[in-house]
CSV table of C-alpha atoms in Angstrom, one decimal:
chain,number,residue,atom,x,y,z
A,1,MET,CA,141.0,99.6,120.1
A,2,SER,CA,142.4,98.8,116.7
A,3,GLU,CA,144.4,101.6,114.8
A,4,ALA,CA,141.9,101.7,112.4
A,5,ARG,CA,139.5,102.7,114.9
A,6,ARG,CA,141.4,105.4,116.6
A,7,ARG,CA,140.0,109.0,115.8
A,8,VAL,CA,137.7,108.0,113.1
A,9,ARG,CA,136.1,111.3,112.1
A,10,ALA,CA,132.4,111.2,110.5
A,11,VAL,CA,130.8,114.0,108.9
A,12,ILE,CA,126.9,113.9,109.0
A,13,VAL,CA,124.9,115.9,106.6
A,14,GLY,CA,121.6,116.5,108.4
A,15,ALA,CA,121.0,116.8,111.9
A,16,GLY,CA,117.1,115.2,112.0
A,17,PRO,CA,116.4,112.1,114.1
A,18,VAL,CA,118.3,109.8,112.1
A,19,GLY,CA,121.3,111.9,112.0
A,20,CYS,CA,121.2,112.7,115.6
A,21,LEU,CA,120.8,108.9,116.6
A,22,LEU,CA,123.8,108.1,114.4
A,23,ALA,CA,125.7,110.9,116.1
A,24,ILE,CA,124.8,109.4,119.6
A,25,GLU,CA,126.0,105.9,118.6
A,26,LEU,CA,129.2,106.9,116.8
A,27,ARG,CA,130.1,109.1,119.7
A,28,ARG,CA,129.6,106.0,122.0
A,29,ARG,CA,132.4,104.3,119.5
A,30,GLY,CA,134.6,107.0,120.0
A,31,PHE,CA,134.4,108.7,116.9
A,32,GLU,CA,134.7,112.4,116.2
A,33,VAL,CA,131.4,113.4,115.0
A,34,GLU,CA,130.2,116.7,113.4
A,35,MET,CA,126.6,117.3,111.8
A,36,HIS,CA,125.7,120.1,109.4
A,37,GLU,CA,122.1,121.0,109.1
A,38,LYS,CA,120.4,123.7,106.8
A,39,GLN,CA,117.8,124.7,109.3
A,40,SER,CA,118.2,126.8,112.4
A,41,ALA,CA,118.1,125.3,115.6
A,42,GLY,CA,114.9,127.0,116.6
A,43,THR,CA,113.1,125.6,113.5
A,44,MET,CA,114.7,122.1,114.0
A,45,THR,CA,112.8,121.6,117.5
A,46,SER,CA,109.4,123.7,116.5
A,47,ALA,CA,106.4,122.1,116.0
A,48,GLY,CA,106.2,122.6,112.3
A,49,THR,CA,104.3,124.2,109.8
A,50,ALA,CA,100.7,122.8,110.5
A,51,ARG,CA,101.4,119.8,107.9
A,52,SER,CA,102.7,117.2,110.1
A,53,PHE,CA,101.9,114.1,111.6
A,54,ASN,CA,103.4,112.0,114.5
A,55,LEU,CA,105.9,109.6,114.1
A,56,THR,CA,105.0,106.0,115.1
A,57,LEU,CA,107.9,103.6,116.8
A,58,THR,CA,107.2,99.9,116.9
A,59,HIS,CA,109.3,97.1,118.1
A,60,ARG,CA,111.6,97.2,114.8
A,61,GLY,CA,112.6,101.0,115.2
A,62,SER,CA,112.5,101.1,119.1
A,63,SER,CA,115.0,98.0,119.1
A,64,ALA,CA,117.7,100.2,117.8
A,65,LEU,CA,117.5,102.6,120.9
A,66,ARG,CA,119.3,102.2,124.1
A,67,PRO,CA,117.2,101.6,127.0
A,68,ALA,CA,117.6,105.4,128.6
A,69,LEU,CA,116.9,106.9,125.3
A,70,ARG,CA,113.8,104.6,124.7
A,71,ALA,CA,112.6,105.5,128.2
A,72,GLN,CA,112.7,109.1,127.4
A,73,LEU,CA,110.5,108.8,124.4
A,74,TYR,CA,108.0,106.8,126.4
A,75,GLU,CA,107.8,109.7,128.6
A,76,VAL,CA,106.5,112.2,125.9
A,77,GLY,CA,104.9,109.5,123.5
A,78,GLN,CA,101.5,107.9,123.5
A,79,VAL,CA,101.2,104.1,123.6
A,80,LEU,CA,98.8,103.0,120.8
A,81,ARG,CA,97.2,99.4,121.0
A,82,GLN,CA,94.8,99.4,118.5
A,83,ARG,CA,93.2,101.0,115.6
A,84,THR,CA,89.5,102.4,115.7
A,85,VAL,CA,87.8,102.8,112.2
A,86,HIS,CA,85.0,105.2,112.3
A,87,HIS,CA,82.4,104.6,109.7
A,88,ARG,CA,80.2,106.8,108.0
A,89,ASP,CA,77.1,105.4,110.0
A,90,ARG,CA,79.1,106.4,113.1
A,91,THR,CA,79.7,103.0,114.2
A,92,PRO,CA,83.5,101.8,115.2
A,93,THR,CA,85.5,98.9,114.5
A,94,HIS,CA,88.2,98.1,116.5
A,95,GLN,CA,91.7,96.4,115.3
A,96,PRO,CA,94.3,95.4,117.6
A,97,TYR,CA,97.8,95.7,116.3
A,98,GLY,CA,98.9,92.6,117.7
A,99,VAL,CA,98.5,89.9,120.3
A,100,ARG,CA,100.8,90.6,123.0
A,101,ASP,CA,101.4,93.8,125.4
A,102,ASP,CA,104.3,94.9,123.6
A,103,HIS,CA,102.5,94.8,120.3
A,104,HIS,CA,101.9,98.6,120.0
A,105,LEU,CA,102.8,101.9,118.5
A,106,LEU,CA,104.4,104.7,120.3
A,107,SER,CA,103.2,108.0,118.9
A,108,VAL,CA,105.6,110.7,119.2
A,109,PRO,CA,105.4,114.4,118.1
A,110,ARG,CA,108.0,115.1,115.7
A,111,ALA,CA,109.2,118.2,117.6
A,112,ALA,CA,109.5,116.2,120.9
A,113,LEU,CA,111.7,113.3,119.0
A,114,GLN,CA,113.8,115.9,117.6
A,115,ARG,CA,114.4,117.4,120.9
A,116,ILE,CA,115.5,114.7,122.6
A,117,LEU,CA,117.5,113.2,120.0
A,118,LEU,CA,119.3,116.7,119.6
A,119,ALA,CA,119.9,117.0,123.3
A,120,GLU,CA,121.3,113.6,123.5
A,121,ALA,CA,123.8,114.1,120.4
A,122,LEU,CA,124.9,117.2,121.9
A,123,ALA,CA,125.3,115.6,125.3
A,124,ALA,CA,127.3,112.9,123.8
A,125,GLY,CA,129.8,115.3,122.4
A,126,ALA,CA,128.8,115.8,118.7
A,127,VAL,CA,129.3,119.1,117.1
A,128,VAL,CA,126.6,120.6,115.3
A,129,HIS,CA,126.6,123.4,112.7
A,130,PHE,CA,123.2,125.0,112.0
A,131,GLY,CA,122.3,127.1,108.8
A,132,HIS,CA,124.7,125.0,106.6
A,133,SER,CA,123.2,123.8,103.3
A,134,CYS,CA,125.3,121.1,101.5
A,135,VAL,CA,126.4,122.4,97.9
A,136,ALA,CA,129.2,120.0,97.1
A,137,ALA,CA,130.5,116.6,97.9
A,138,ASP,CA,133.7,114.4,97.3
A,139,ALA,CA,132.8,110.7,98.3
A,140,HIS,CA,136.5,109.6,97.6
A,141,ARG,CA,137.7,112.2,100.3
A,142,ALA,CA,134.5,111.8,102.4
A,143,GLU,CA,134.3,115.8,102.1
A,144,ALA,CA,131.3,118.3,101.8
A,145,VAL,CA,131.1,121.8,101.0
A,146,PHE,CA,128.4,124.0,102.9
A,147,VAL,CA,127.0,127.7,102.6
A,148,THR,CA,126.7,129.0,105.8
A,149,GLY,CA,123.7,131.3,107.0
A,150,ASP,CA,126.0,134.3,106.7
A,151,GLY,CA,126.7,133.5,103.0
A,152,GLY,CA,130.3,132.2,103.9
A,153,VAL,CA,131.4,128.7,102.9
A,154,CYS,CA,132.9,126.0,104.7
A,155,ARG,CA,134.4,122.6,104.2
A,156,ALA,CA,134.4,119.4,106.4
A,157,THR,CA,136.3,116.5,105.6
A,158,GLY,CA,136.1,113.0,107.4
A,159,ASP,CA,136.9,109.5,107.3
A,160,ILE,CA,133.2,108.7,106.5
A,161,LEU,CA,130.4,110.9,105.0
A,162,ILE,CA,126.8,109.9,106.1
A,163,GLY,CA,123.9,111.6,104.2
A,164,CYS,CA,121.1,112.1,106.6
A,165,ASP,CA,119.5,114.9,104.8
A,166,GLY,CA,116.1,113.5,104.1
A,167,ALA,CA,113.7,113.0,101.0
A,168,ASN,CA,115.1,116.2,99.1
A,169,SER,CA,118.8,115.0,99.8
A,170,THR,CA,121.5,117.4,98.4
A,171,LEU,CA,124.0,114.6,99.1
A,172,ARG,CA,122.2,112.0,97.1
A,173,HIS,CA,122.4,114.3,94.1
A,174,GLU,CA,125.9,115.3,94.6
A,175,LEU,CA,126.9,111.6,94.8
A,176,SER,CA,124.9,110.8,91.7
A,177,LYS,CA,126.3,113.2,89.6
A,178,SER,CA,130.0,112.6,90.4
A,179,GLY,CA,130.3,108.9,89.4
A,180,ALA,CA,128.4,107.0,91.7
A,181,ARG,CA,126.0,105.6,89.2
A,182,MET,CA,123.3,105.3,91.7
A,183,ARG,CA,119.6,104.4,89.9
A,184,ILE,CA,117.2,107.0,91.4
A,185,HIS,CA,113.4,107.0,90.8
A,186,GLN,CA,111.3,109.6,92.4
A,187,GLU,CA,107.6,109.5,92.1
A,188,TYR,CA,104.9,111.9,93.7
A,189,ILE,CA,101.5,110.2,94.5
A,190,SER,CA,98.3,111.9,94.1
A,191,HIS,CA,97.8,112.3,98.0
A,192,GLY,CA,98.5,115.5,99.9
A,193,HIS,CA,98.1,116.1,103.6
A,194,VAL,CA,97.3,119.0,105.9
A,195,GLU,CA,96.9,119.2,109.9
A,196,LEU,CA,93.6,120.1,111.3
A,197,THR,CA,92.7,121.4,114.6
A,198,MET,CA,90.7,119.2,117.1
A,199,GLU,CA,88.9,120.9,119.8
A,200,PRO,CA,90.6,119.7,123.3
A,201,ASP,CA,87.3,118.4,124.5
A,202,ALA,CA,86.8,116.1,121.5
A,203,ALA,CA,90.3,115.1,121.4
A,204,ARG,CA,90.2,114.0,125.1
A,205,ALA,CA,87.1,112.1,124.3
A,206,LEU,CA,88.9,110.1,121.8
A,207,SER,CA,90.2,106.6,123.2
A,208,GLN,CA,93.6,107.6,124.0
A,209,ASP,CA,95.2,104.2,123.3
A,210,ARG,CA,94.1,103.9,119.7
A,211,MET,CA,95.1,105.4,116.2
A,212,HIS,CA,91.7,106.8,115.0
A,213,LEU,CA,90.8,106.5,111.1
A,214,TRP,CA,87.9,107.8,109.2
A,215,PRO,CA,88.4,106.2,105.8
A,216,ARG,CA,86.1,107.7,102.9
A,217,GLY,CA,86.9,106.2,99.5
A,218,ASP,CA,89.9,108.0,98.1
A,219,HIS,CA,90.6,109.8,101.2
A,220,PHE,CA,90.9,109.6,105.1
A,221,LEU,CA,91.0,111.6,108.3
A,222,GLN,CA,93.7,110.2,110.9
A,223,ALA,CA,93.7,111.4,114.7
A,224,GLN,CA,96.7,110.5,117.0
A,225,PRO,CA,96.1,111.2,120.7
A,226,ASN,CA,99.0,112.8,122.7
A,227,ARG,CA,100.0,112.8,126.4
A,228,ASP,CA,98.9,116.3,126.6
A,229,GLY,CA,95.1,115.6,125.8
A,230,THR,CA,95.4,117.1,122.2
A,231,ALA,CA,95.1,114.9,119.1
A,232,THR,CA,97.5,115.4,116.0
A,233,THR,CA,94.8,115.2,113.0
A,234,THR,CA,95.7,115.0,109.5
A,235,LEU,CA,93.6,114.7,106.4
A,236,PHE,CA,95.0,112.8,103.4
A,237,MET,CA,93.3,113.4,100.0
A,238,PRO,CA,94.4,113.6,96.5
A,239,VAL,CA,95.6,117.2,95.2
A,240,ASP,CA,95.8,118.8,91.8
A,241,SER,CA,96.9,121.8,90.7
A,242,ARG,CA,94.5,124.9,89.7
A,243,ALA,CA,95.8,127.8,88.4
A,244,GLY,CA,99.4,127.0,89.6
A,245,GLU,CA,98.2,126.4,93.2
A,246,LEU,CA,97.9,123.0,94.8
A,247,ARG,CA,94.4,122.2,96.0
A,248,PHE,CA,92.7,119.4,97.5
A,249,ARG,CA,90.9,117.8,94.2
A,250,ALA,CA,87.6,117.2,96.2
A,251,PHE,CA,86.8,120.9,96.7
A,252,PRO,CA,85.7,123.2,94.0
A,253,GLY,CA,85.7,126.1,96.3
A,254,ARG,CA,86.3,127.3,99.9
A,255,ASP,CA,82.5,127.3,100.6
A,256,ALA,CA,82.4,123.3,99.9
A,257,VAL,CA,84.8,122.4,102.6
A,258,ARG,CA,82.4,122.6,105.8
A,259,GLY,CA,79.7,120.9,103.8
A,260,HIS,CA,82.1,118.1,103.0
A,261,PHE,CA,83.4,117.3,106.3
A,262,GLU,CA,79.5,117.7,107.7
A,263,ARG,CA,78.5,115.0,105.3
A,264,GLU,CA,81.7,112.7,105.0
A,265,TYR,CA,82.6,113.1,109.1
A,266,PRO,CA,79.4,113.6,110.9
A,267,ASP,CA,80.7,112.4,114.2
A,268,ILE,CA,83.9,114.6,114.2
A,269,ALA,CA,83.0,117.7,112.0
A,270,ASP,CA,81.8,119.9,114.7
A,271,ALA,CA,85.1,119.1,116.7
A,272,LEU,CA,87.0,120.8,113.8
A,273,PRO,CA,86.1,124.5,113.8
A,274,ARG,CA,89.1,125.9,111.7
A,275,VAL,CA,88.7,123.1,109.0
A,276,THR,CA,87.8,125.5,106.2
A,277,GLY,CA,90.8,127.6,106.6
A,278,GLU,CA,93.4,125.1,107.2
A,279,VAL,CA,92.0,122.8,104.3
A,280,TRP,CA,91.4,125.7,101.7
A,281,ASP,CA,94.2,128.4,102.7
A,282,ALA,CA,97.0,125.8,103.5
A,283,ARG,CA,99.2,124.3,100.8
A,284,PRO,CA,98.9,120.8,101.0
A,285,ALA,CA,102.3,118.7,101.8
A,286,LEU,CA,102.9,116.4,98.9
A,287,LEU,CA,103.9,112.8,99.4
A,288,LYS,CA,106.7,111.1,97.2
A,289,VAL,CA,108.5,107.9,96.9
A,290,VAL,CA,112.3,107.8,96.3
A,291,ARG,CA,114.0,104.5,95.3
A,292,CYS,CA,118.0,104.6,95.2
A,293,ALA,CA,120.5,101.7,94.9
A,294,PRO,CA,123.3,101.6,95.9
A,295,TYR,CA,123.1,103.5,99.1
A,296,HIS,CA,126.7,104.2,98.9
A,297,TYR,CA,129.8,105.5,96.6
A,298,ALA,CA,133.5,105.2,98.0
A,299,ARG,CA,133.5,106.6,101.6
A,300,ALA,CA,130.1,108.1,101.5
A,301,VAL,CA,126.9,106.3,102.3
A,302,LEU,CA,122.9,107.5,102.5
A,303,VAL,CA,120.9,106.5,105.6
A,304,GLY,CA,117.1,106.8,106.4
A,305,ASP,CA,115.0,109.0,104.1
A,306,SER,CA,117.9,110.1,101.8
A,307,ALA,CA,118.1,106.6,100.9
A,308,HIS,CA,114.7,105.3,100.7
A,309,THR,CA,112.0,107.8,101.0
A,310,MET,CA,108.6,106.3,101.5
A,311,VAL,CA,104.9,107.4,102.0
A,312,PRO,CA,103.9,107.3,105.7
A,313,PHE,CA,100.9,104.8,105.5
A,314,TYR,CA,102.8,101.6,107.0
A,315,GLY,CA,104.2,103.9,110.0
A,316,GLN,CA,107.5,102.6,109.1
A,317,GLY,CA,109.5,105.4,107.7
A,318,ILE,CA,111.4,106.0,111.0
A,319,ASN,CA,111.6,102.5,112.0
A,320,CYS,CA,113.4,101.8,108.9
A,321,SER,CA,115.8,104.8,109.3
A,322,PHE,CA,116.8,103.5,112.9
A,323,GLU,CA,117.1,100.1,111.8
A,324,ASP,CA,119.8,101.5,108.9
A,325,ALA,CA,121.5,103.3,112.0
A,326,GLU,CA,121.7,100.1,113.8
A,327,VAL,CA,122.8,98.1,110.9
A,328,LEU,CA,125.7,100.7,109.8
A,329,CYS,CA,127.1,100.9,113.3
A,330,GLY,CA,127.5,97.3,113.4
A,331,LEU,CA,129.1,97.0,110.1
A,332,LEU,CA,131.5,99.8,111.1
A,333,ASP,CA,132.3,98.0,114.4
A,334,ARG,CA,133.1,94.6,112.7
A,335,HIS,CA,135.1,96.1,109.6
A,336,LEU,CA,137.1,98.7,111.7
A,337,ALA,CA,137.9,95.7,114.1
A,338,ALA,CA,139.2,93.5,111.6
A,339,ASP,CA,140.9,95.8,109.2
A,340,THR,CA,144.0,98.0,109.9
A,341,ASP,CA,143.4,100.2,106.9
A,342,ARG,CA,140.8,102.5,108.1
A,343,HIS,CA,139.4,103.9,104.9
A,344,GLY,CA,139.5,100.4,103.4
A,345,ALA,CA,137.3,99.2,106.2
A,346,ILE,CA,135.0,102.0,105.8
A,347,ARG,CA,134.6,101.4,102.0
A,348,ALA,CA,133.8,97.8,103.1
A,349,ALA,CA,131.1,98.5,105.3
A,350,VAL,CA,129.2,101.0,103.5
A,351,ALA,CA,129.2,98.5,100.5
A,352,ASP,CA,128.1,95.6,102.9
A,353,PHE,CA,125.3,98.4,103.9
A,354,SER,CA,123.9,98.8,100.5
A,355,LYS,CA,124.0,94.8,100.3
A,356,LEU,CA,122.1,94.4,103.4
A,357,ARG,CA,119.5,97.3,103.3
A,358,VAL,CA,118.6,97.9,99.5
A,359,GLU,CA,116.3,95.2,99.1
A,360,PRO,CA,114.3,95.8,102.3
A,361,GLY,CA,114.1,99.3,101.8
A,362,GLN,CA,112.4,98.6,98.3
A,363,ALA,CA,110.2,96.0,100.2
A,364,ILE,CA,108.9,98.5,102.8
A,365,ALA,CA,108.3,101.4,100.3
A,366,ASP,CA,106.3,98.8,98.3
A,367,LEU,CA,104.0,97.7,101.6
A,368,SER,CA,103.5,101.5,102.2
A,369,MET,CA,102.0,102.3,99.0
A,370,ALA,CA,99.6,98.9,99.1
A,371,ASN,CA,98.6,100.1,102.6
A,372,LEU,CA,97.3,103.3,101.2
A,373,GLU,CA,94.7,101.2,99.1
A,374,GLU,CA,94.0,99.4,102.3
A,375,LEU,CA,93.3,102.5,104.1
A,376,ASN,CA,91.3,104.2,101.4
A,377,THR,CA,88.8,101.3,100.3
A,378,HIS,CA,89.2,97.9,102.2
A,379,ILE,CA,89.7,99.2,105.8
A,380,ASP,CA,85.6,99.9,105.5
A,381,ASP,CA,84.8,96.7,103.8
A,382,GLU,CA,83.1,93.8,105.8
A,383,LEU,CA,85.0,90.8,103.8
A,384,PHE,CA,88.2,92.8,104.7
A,385,HIS,CA,87.5,92.5,108.4
A,386,LEU,CA,86.2,88.8,108.1
A,387,ARG,CA,89.9,88.1,106.5
A,388,LYS,CA,91.5,90.0,109.3
A,389,GLY,CA,89.4,88.2,111.8
A,390,LEU,CA,90.6,84.8,110.2
A,391,GLU,CA,94.2,85.7,110.5
A,392,ALA,CA,93.8,86.8,114.0
A,393,ARG,CA,92.6,83.2,114.8
A,394,LEU,CA,95.0,81.5,112.6
A,395,HIS,CA,97.8,83.3,114.5
A,396,GLN,CA,96.1,82.3,117.8
A,397,ARG,CA,95.6,78.4,116.7
A,398,TYR,CA,99.3,78.2,114.6
A,399,PRO,CA,101.5,81.0,116.0
A,400,ARG,CA,104.8,79.1,114.4
A,401,ASP,CA,103.0,78.6,111.2
A,402,PHE,CA,101.1,82.0,110.8
A,403,THR,CA,101.8,85.7,111.9
A,404,GLN,CA,100.0,88.6,110.2
A,405,LEU,CA,101.7,90.7,108.1
A,406,TYR,CA,101.6,93.8,110.4
A,407,GLN,CA,103.1,91.9,112.9
A,408,LEU,CA,105.9,90.7,111.1
A,409,VAL,CA,106.7,94.2,109.9
A,410,ALA,CA,106.1,96.0,112.9
A,411,PHE,CA,107.3,93.8,115.7
A,412,THR,CA,109.8,91.4,114.4
A,413,ARG,CA,113.3,92.1,113.3
A,414,THR,CA,112.7,90.1,110.2
A,415,PRO,CA,113.9,91.9,106.9
A,416,TYR,CA,111.2,93.6,105.0
A,417,ASP,CA,112.0,91.8,101.9
A,418,GLU,CA,111.6,88.4,103.8
A,419,VAL,CA,108.6,89.4,105.4
A,420,VAL,CA,107.1,90.1,101.8
A,421,ARG,CA,108.1,86.8,100.5
A,422,ARG,CA,106.5,84.8,103.5
A,423,SER,CA,103.2,86.7,103.5
A,424,GLU,CA,102.8,86.2,99.7
A,425,ARG,CA,102.7,82.5,100.5
A,426,ASP,CA,100.6,82.7,103.4
A,427,ARG,CA,98.1,85.0,101.5
A,428,HIS,CA,98.3,82.5,98.7
A,429,VAL,CA,97.3,79.8,101.0
A,430,LEU,CA,94.7,81.7,102.7
A,431,ASP,CA,93.1,82.6,99.2
A,432,LEU,CA,92.8,79.3,98.1
A,433,LEU,CA,91.0,78.6,101.6
A,434,CYS,CA,88.3,81.1,101.1
A,435,GLU,CA,87.7,80.1,97.4
A,436,LYS,CA,87.0,76.6,98.8
A,437,TYR,CA,85.2,77.7,101.9
A,438,ASP,CA,82.8,80.7,102.5
A,439,PRO,CA,84.9,82.9,105.3
A,440,ARG,CA,81.3,84.1,106.8
A,441,THR,CA,80.2,80.6,107.6
A,442,GLN,CA,83.0,78.2,107.3
A,443,ALA,CA,85.7,79.8,109.2
A,444,ASP,CA,86.5,76.8,111.3
A,445,GLU,CA,87.0,74.8,108.3
A,446,ILE,CA,89.6,77.2,106.9
A,447,ILE,CA,91.4,77.2,109.9
A,448,ALA,CA,91.4,73.6,110.7
A,449,CYS,CA,92.7,73.0,106.7
A,450,TYR,CA,95.3,75.6,106.9
A,451,PRO,CA,98.5,73.7,108.1
A,452,ASP,CA,98.2,70.9,105.6
A,453,LEU,CA,97.7,73.1,102.7
A,454,ALA,CA,100.4,75.4,103.9
A,455,ARG,CA,102.8,72.3,103.8
A,456,ASP,CA,101.7,71.3,100.5
A,457,VAL,CA,102.2,74.7,98.8
A,458,GLU,CA,105.6,75.2,100.5
A,459,THR,CA,106.9,71.6,99.3
A,460,THR,CA,105.8,72.4,95.6
A,461,ALA,CA,107.0,76.1,95.9
A,462,SER,CA,110.6,76.8,94.9
A,463,PRO,CA,112.8,78.0,97.5
A,464,GLY,CA,113.4,81.7,97.8
A,465,PRO,CA,116.9,83.5,97.5
A,466,MET,CA,119.1,83.1,100.8
A,467,LEU,CA,119.6,86.4,102.8
A,468,SER,CA,122.9,87.3,104.1
A,469,PRO,CA,122.8,87.5,107.8
A,470,GLY,CA,123.1,91.0,109.7
A,471,PRO,CA,121.9,92.9,112.6
A,472,ALA,CA,118.4,93.4,111.2
A,473,GLY,CA,118.1,89.9,110.1
A,474,THR,CA,118.7,87.6,112.9
A,475,SER,CA,115.4,86.6,113.9
A,476,ARG,CA,114.1,83.4,112.7
A,477,SER,CA,111.2,83.7,110.5
A,478,GLY,CA,107.9,83.7,112.0
A,479,GLU,CA,109.5,84.2,115.6
A,480,LEU,CA,108.3,87.5,117.1
A,481,SER,CA,111.2,89.1,118.9
């Protein structure tokens, strides 16, 4: 162990899943770790406020976990292998997530994920202080000040200060006003969400290895089966403010809720007995995007939602955040092993973290917003399904030349920004072929012509920017890992 690595002390603001994963990995490396969480211990591991939805791990995020920890999550999570779209006429459409057995989602209730990670962090030797709200920070001293639950004040100083305090990050705010010169943009989207209660018999009747979606124009219903036979059911719908209260835009009054569900969701409405109260009486949870750059300042760094808050429509928030944790730990390993100046090594590591993670973070935020449009409109469209069928056949025929966007995002470690560049090229080639040939009747011609046209397009296109190598960028483009 290098001198710089001895007795490194990490102060983590926030003890959610990402903070806990970082605590586990840093303790493995011999760091002293203390986490400060504003919520109480009981609140952290409770089922929430009925405005939640399960977190979905894919290969990208689960690869950041050690096998024993990953196995614990598979014991409580539900494997989902495809998406089932329930149309208004009660007919379903099935869309597999990938082409291999490991191309699946692991749907994990938030409270279960939190309980497991927190228990592992404590077992690893991390110290956790609950009821501590961050009110000030000094990045040059890697120091944060907290107000405790009983009204006291405490100060924590370390070698590195890590912000894992989520979308409304206090540490991000403190860094931005103390000289960090961060570019921060926050935007609320029109949609909010609320959790609904589905009757147990109806939940068990759903195919258990599928994500269930009922898209209806500008809103949709989602059901995620759980291992206990329940289904986490969530309504996503535009909201507006009426007399100072947030309401779902589609409902002029309480009496309109039940009729709307019977009309729009006839195959599932009877299984939602409390829907009127849950939709009308609950305040919808809002959704927003937060973009930030850089992610670091001096010896402080932002990780996960505190650095890049995204909407949940690609299911990559937790995956991107777990990947953040893996990359940061790898950079700390590299710099602390090579530099005898501990604080200099940490400053270099967090600076490299920004270089590697800002562009991917912005790319997946954009993809998540774009996927909202797909879920709202295109997913219920015949041409959309024809296109998806063409993409699946192209990958089967030319696995090294074409991989569907979702597979690149979820089931490879290719950086998100590189995924976007590759997908834009592939989409352009397929657009050209669909203009020349009718995808309804000439799919074979489209598939046969794809490789030659793709090579022509690549030859005439200017090369994209080179990416720095890193823990999340080591897979060759197009190779499923």
